[in-house]
CSV table of C-alpha atoms in Angstrom, one decimal:
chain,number,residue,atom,x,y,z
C,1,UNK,CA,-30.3,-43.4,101.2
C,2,UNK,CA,-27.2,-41.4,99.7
C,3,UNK,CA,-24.6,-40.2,101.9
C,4,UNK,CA,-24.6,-37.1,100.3
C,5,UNK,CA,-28.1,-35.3,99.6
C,6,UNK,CA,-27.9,-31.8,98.4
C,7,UNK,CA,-31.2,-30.1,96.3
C,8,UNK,CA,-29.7,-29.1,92.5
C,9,UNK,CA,-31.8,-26.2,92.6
C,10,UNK,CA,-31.8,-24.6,89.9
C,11,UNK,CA,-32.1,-21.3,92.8
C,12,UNK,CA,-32.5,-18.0,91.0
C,13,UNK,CA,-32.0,-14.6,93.1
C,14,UNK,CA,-31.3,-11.0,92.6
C,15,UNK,CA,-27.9,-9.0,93.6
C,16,UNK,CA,-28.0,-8.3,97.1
C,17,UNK,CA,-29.7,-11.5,98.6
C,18,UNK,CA,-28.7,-13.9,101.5
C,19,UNK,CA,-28.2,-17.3,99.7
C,20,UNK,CA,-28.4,-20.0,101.8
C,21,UNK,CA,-27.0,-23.7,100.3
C,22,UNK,CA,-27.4,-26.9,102.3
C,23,UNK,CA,-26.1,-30.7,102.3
C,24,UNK,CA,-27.4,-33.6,104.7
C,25,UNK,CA,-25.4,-36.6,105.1
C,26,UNK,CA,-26.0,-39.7,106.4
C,27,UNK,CA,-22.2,-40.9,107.2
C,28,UNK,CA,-21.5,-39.8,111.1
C,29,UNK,CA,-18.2,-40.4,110.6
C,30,UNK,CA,-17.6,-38.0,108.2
C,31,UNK,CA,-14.9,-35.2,109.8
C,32,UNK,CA,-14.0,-32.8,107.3
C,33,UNK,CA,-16.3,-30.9,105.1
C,34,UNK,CA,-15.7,-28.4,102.3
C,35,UNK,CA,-17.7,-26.4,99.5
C,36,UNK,CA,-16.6,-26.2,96.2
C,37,UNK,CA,-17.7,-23.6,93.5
C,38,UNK,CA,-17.5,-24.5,89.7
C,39,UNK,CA,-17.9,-22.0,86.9
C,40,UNK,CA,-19.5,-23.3,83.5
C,41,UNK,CA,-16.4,-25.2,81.5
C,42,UNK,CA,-14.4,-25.0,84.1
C,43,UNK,CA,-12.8,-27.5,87.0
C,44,UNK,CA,-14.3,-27.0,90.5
C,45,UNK,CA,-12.3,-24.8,93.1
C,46,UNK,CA,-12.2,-25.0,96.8
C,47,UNK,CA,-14.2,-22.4,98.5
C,48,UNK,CA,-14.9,-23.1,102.1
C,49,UNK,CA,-12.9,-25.9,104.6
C,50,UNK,CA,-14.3,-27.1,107.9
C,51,UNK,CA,-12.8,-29.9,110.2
C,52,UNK,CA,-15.8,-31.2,112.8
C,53,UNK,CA,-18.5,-29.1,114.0
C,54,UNK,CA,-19.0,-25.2,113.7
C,55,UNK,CA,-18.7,-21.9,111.8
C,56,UNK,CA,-16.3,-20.6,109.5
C,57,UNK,CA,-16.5,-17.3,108.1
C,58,UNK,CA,-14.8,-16.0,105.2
C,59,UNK,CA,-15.4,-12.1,103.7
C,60,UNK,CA,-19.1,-12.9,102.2
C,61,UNK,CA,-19.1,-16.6,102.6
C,62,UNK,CA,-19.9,-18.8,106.4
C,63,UNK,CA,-19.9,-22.4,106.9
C,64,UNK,CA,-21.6,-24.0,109.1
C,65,UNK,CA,-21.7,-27.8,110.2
C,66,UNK,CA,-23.8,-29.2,112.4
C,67,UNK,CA,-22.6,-33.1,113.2
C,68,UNK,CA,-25.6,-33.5,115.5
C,69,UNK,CA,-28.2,-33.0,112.6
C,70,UNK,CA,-25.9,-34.7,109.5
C,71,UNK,CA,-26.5,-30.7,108.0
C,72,UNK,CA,-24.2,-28.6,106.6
C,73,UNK,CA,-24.6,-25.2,105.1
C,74,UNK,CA,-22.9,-22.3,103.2
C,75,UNK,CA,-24.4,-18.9,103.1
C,76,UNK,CA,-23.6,-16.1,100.6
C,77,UNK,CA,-24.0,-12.6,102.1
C,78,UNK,CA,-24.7,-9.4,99.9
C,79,UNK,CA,-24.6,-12.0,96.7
C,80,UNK,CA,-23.1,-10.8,93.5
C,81,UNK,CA,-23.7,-12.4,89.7
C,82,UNK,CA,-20.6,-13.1,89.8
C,83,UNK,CA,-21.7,-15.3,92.2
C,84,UNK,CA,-23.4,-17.5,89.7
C,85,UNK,CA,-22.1,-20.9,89.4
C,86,UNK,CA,-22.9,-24.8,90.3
C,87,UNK,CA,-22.0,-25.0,94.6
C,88,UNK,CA,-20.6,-28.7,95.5
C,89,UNK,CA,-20.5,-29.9,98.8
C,90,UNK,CA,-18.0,-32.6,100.1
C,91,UNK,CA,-17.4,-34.6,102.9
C,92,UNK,CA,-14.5,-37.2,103.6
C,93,UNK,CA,-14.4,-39.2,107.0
C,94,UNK,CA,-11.1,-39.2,109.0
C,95,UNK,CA,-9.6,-41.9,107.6
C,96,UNK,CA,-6.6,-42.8,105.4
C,97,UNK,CA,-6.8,-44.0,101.9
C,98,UNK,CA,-10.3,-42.3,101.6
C,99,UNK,CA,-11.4,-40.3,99.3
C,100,UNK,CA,-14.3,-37.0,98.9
C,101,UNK,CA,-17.6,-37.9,98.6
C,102,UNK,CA,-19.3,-35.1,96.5
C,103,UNK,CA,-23.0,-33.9,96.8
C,104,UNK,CA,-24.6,-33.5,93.4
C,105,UNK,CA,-24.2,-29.6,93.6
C,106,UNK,CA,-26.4,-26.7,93.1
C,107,UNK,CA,-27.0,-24.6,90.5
C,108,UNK,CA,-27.1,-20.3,91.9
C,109,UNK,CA,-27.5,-18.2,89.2
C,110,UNK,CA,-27.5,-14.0,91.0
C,111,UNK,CA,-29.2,-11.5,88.7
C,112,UNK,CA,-28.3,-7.8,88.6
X,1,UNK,CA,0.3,-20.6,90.0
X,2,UNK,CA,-0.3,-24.2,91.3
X,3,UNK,CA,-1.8,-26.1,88.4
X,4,UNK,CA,-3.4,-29.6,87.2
X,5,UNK,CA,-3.5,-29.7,83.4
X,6,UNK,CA,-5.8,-32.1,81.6
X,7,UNK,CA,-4.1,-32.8,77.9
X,8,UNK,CA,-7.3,-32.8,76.0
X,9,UNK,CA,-10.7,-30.8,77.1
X,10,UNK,CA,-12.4,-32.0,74.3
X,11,UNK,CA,-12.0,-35.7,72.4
X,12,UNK,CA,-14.6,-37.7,70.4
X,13,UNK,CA,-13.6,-41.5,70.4
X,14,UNK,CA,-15.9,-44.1,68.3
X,15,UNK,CA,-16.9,-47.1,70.5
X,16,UNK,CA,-14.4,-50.1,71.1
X,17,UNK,CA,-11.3,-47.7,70.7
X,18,UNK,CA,-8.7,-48.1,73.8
X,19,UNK,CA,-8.4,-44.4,75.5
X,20,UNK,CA,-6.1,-42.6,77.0
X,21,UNK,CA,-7.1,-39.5,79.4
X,22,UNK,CA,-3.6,-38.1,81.2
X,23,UNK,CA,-3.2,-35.8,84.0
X,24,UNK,CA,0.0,-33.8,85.0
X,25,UNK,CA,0.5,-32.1,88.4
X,26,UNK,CA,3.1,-29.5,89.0
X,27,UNK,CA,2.5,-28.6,92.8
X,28,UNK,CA,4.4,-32.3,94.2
X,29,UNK,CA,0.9,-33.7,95.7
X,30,UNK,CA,0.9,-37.0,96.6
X,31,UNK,CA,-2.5,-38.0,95.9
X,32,UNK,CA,-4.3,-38.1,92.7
X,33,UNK,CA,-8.0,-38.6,91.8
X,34,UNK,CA,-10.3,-38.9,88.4
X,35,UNK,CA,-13.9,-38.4,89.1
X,36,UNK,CA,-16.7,-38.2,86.5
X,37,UNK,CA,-19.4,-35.7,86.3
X,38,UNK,CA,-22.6,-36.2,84.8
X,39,UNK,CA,-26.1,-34.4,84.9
X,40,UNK,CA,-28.4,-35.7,87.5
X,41,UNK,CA,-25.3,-37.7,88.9
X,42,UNK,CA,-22.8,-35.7,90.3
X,43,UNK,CA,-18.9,-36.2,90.7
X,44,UNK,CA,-18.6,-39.9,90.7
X,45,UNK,CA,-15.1,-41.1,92.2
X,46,UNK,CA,-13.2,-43.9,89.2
X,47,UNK,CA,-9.8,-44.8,90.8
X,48,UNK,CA,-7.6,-42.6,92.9
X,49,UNK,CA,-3.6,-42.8,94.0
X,50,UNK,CA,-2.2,-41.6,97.0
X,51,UNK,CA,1.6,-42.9,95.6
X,52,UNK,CA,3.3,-43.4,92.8
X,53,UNK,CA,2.6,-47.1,91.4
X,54,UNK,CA,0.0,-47.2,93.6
X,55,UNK,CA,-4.0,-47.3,93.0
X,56,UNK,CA,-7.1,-47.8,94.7
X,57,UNK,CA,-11.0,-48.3,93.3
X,58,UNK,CA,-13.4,-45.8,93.8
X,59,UNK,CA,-17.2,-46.0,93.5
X,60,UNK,CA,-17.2,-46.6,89.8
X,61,UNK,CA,-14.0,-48.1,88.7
X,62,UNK,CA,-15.7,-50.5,86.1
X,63,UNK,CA,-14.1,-50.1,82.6
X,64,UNK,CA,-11.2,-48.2,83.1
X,65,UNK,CA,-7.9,-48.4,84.6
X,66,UNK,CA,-5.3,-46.1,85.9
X,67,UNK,CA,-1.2,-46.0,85.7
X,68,UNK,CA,1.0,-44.0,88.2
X,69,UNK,CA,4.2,-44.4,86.6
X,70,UNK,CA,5.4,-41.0,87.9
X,71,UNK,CA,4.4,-38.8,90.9
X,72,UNK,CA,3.2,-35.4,89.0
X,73,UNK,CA,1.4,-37.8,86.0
X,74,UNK,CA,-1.9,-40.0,86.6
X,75,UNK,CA,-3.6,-41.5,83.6
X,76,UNK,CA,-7.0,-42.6,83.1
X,77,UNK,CA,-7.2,-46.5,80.7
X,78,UNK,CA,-11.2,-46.8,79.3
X,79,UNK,CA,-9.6,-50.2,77.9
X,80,UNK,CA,-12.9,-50.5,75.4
X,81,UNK,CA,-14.8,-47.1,75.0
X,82,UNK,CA,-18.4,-47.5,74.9
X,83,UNK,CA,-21.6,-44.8,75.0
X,84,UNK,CA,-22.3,-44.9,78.2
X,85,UNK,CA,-18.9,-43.4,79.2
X,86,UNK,CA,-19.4,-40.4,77.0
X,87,UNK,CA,-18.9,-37.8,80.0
X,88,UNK,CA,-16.6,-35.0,82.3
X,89,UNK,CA,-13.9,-36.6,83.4
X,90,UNK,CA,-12.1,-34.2,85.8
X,91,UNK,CA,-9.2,-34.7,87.3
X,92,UNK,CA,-7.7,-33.6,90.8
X,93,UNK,CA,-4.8,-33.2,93.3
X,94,UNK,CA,-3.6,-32.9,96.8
X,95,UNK,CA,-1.0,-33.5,99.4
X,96,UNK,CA,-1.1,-36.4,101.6
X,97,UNK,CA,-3.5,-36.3,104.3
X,98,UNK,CA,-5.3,-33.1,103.0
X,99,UNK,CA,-8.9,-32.8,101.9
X,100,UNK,CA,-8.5,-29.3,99.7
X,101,UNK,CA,-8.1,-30.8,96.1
X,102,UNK,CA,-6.7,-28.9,93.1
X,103,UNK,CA,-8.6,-29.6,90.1
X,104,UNK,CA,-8.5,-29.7,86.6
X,105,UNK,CA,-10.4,-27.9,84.0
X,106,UNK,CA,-11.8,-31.3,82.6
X,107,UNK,CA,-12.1,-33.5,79.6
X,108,UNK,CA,-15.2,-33.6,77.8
X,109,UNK,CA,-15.4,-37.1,76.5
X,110,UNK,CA,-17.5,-38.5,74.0
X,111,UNK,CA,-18.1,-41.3,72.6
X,112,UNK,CA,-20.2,-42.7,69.6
């Protein structure tokens, strides 16, 4: 089993929709979780940072982790094109000299 | 605005032919990481340094190396190029003890 599952899609939905992006893991140690976004050609970019168990909200975009299943997921509210990009999750345990463990990412593409 | 700069993002390299990829920080991070990204595959981690001189494997450290020589500089070796390292090889930052990395805009590699 991988430690970091997460379904490369391709997901394809119009302007307006609830997007909802997930990760399993299979690492109970891990602590700290975060979702990346990467454009086409370009470097991926922090998006979304959680530490332990929970919701984080931020304008359009919550996290949510939930240690007890190994689940984590981000949702897009009210989702734009320029939405569209490849969504990474990432997970790290708390533990020095480690380093983030990267799901495979998904592909989102919004249409207008 | 913080930046990682990648010196090439693309470079074509004929097999056997000693590499050099380099990465430069300006934002005084500690750690350093090169990951790979390839279809199907993900962001592989190669070698990451959380200090100057210093270096640790990742998952896939296999035919390359790394140097440290300077705290804002990390450099990725592929001593002997060969196909099968045709890929994205992204590059990323952070300070110590922090999960939110600052990356790259990547080097498309390839290699025939």
């Amino acid at each position: 089993q991988k430690e970091v599952e997460q379904d490369p899609g391709p997901l394809s939905v119009p302007e307006g929709a609830i997007v909802s992006l997930n990760c399993t893991y299979s690492n109970s140690a891990f602590q700290y979780f975060m979702w990346y976004r990467q454009y086409s050609r370009k470097g991926p970019e922090l998006l979304m940072y959680t530490y332990s168990s929970g919701n984080k909200e931020d304008g359009r975009f919550t996290a949510q982790v939930d240690k007890s299943s190994k689940y984590i997921s981000l949702f897009i509210r009210d989702s734009q094109p320029s939405d569209s990009a490849t969504y990474l999750c990432a997970m790290v345990p708390n533990q020095a000299g480690t380093a983030l463990i990267f799901g495979k990412g998904t592909t989102l593409s919004v249409s207008s | 605005d913080v930046k990682v700069t990648q010196s090439s993002r693309y470079l074509v390299k004929r097999t056997g032919e000693k590499v050099f990829l380099e990465c430069v920080q300006d934002m005084d991070h500690e750690n350093m990481f090169w990951y790979r990204q390839d279809p199907g595959l993900g962001l592989r981690l190669i070698y990451f340094s959380y200090d100057v001189k210093m270096k640790e494997k990742g998952d896939i450290p296999e035919g390359y190396s790394v140097s440290r020589e300077k705290k804002e500089r990390f450099s990725l070796i592929l001593e002997s190029a060969s196909t099968n390292q045709t890929s994205m090889y992204l590059c990323a930052s952070s300070f110590s003890g922090t999960y939110g990395y600052t990356f790259g805009s990547g080097t498309r590699l390839t290699v025939v």
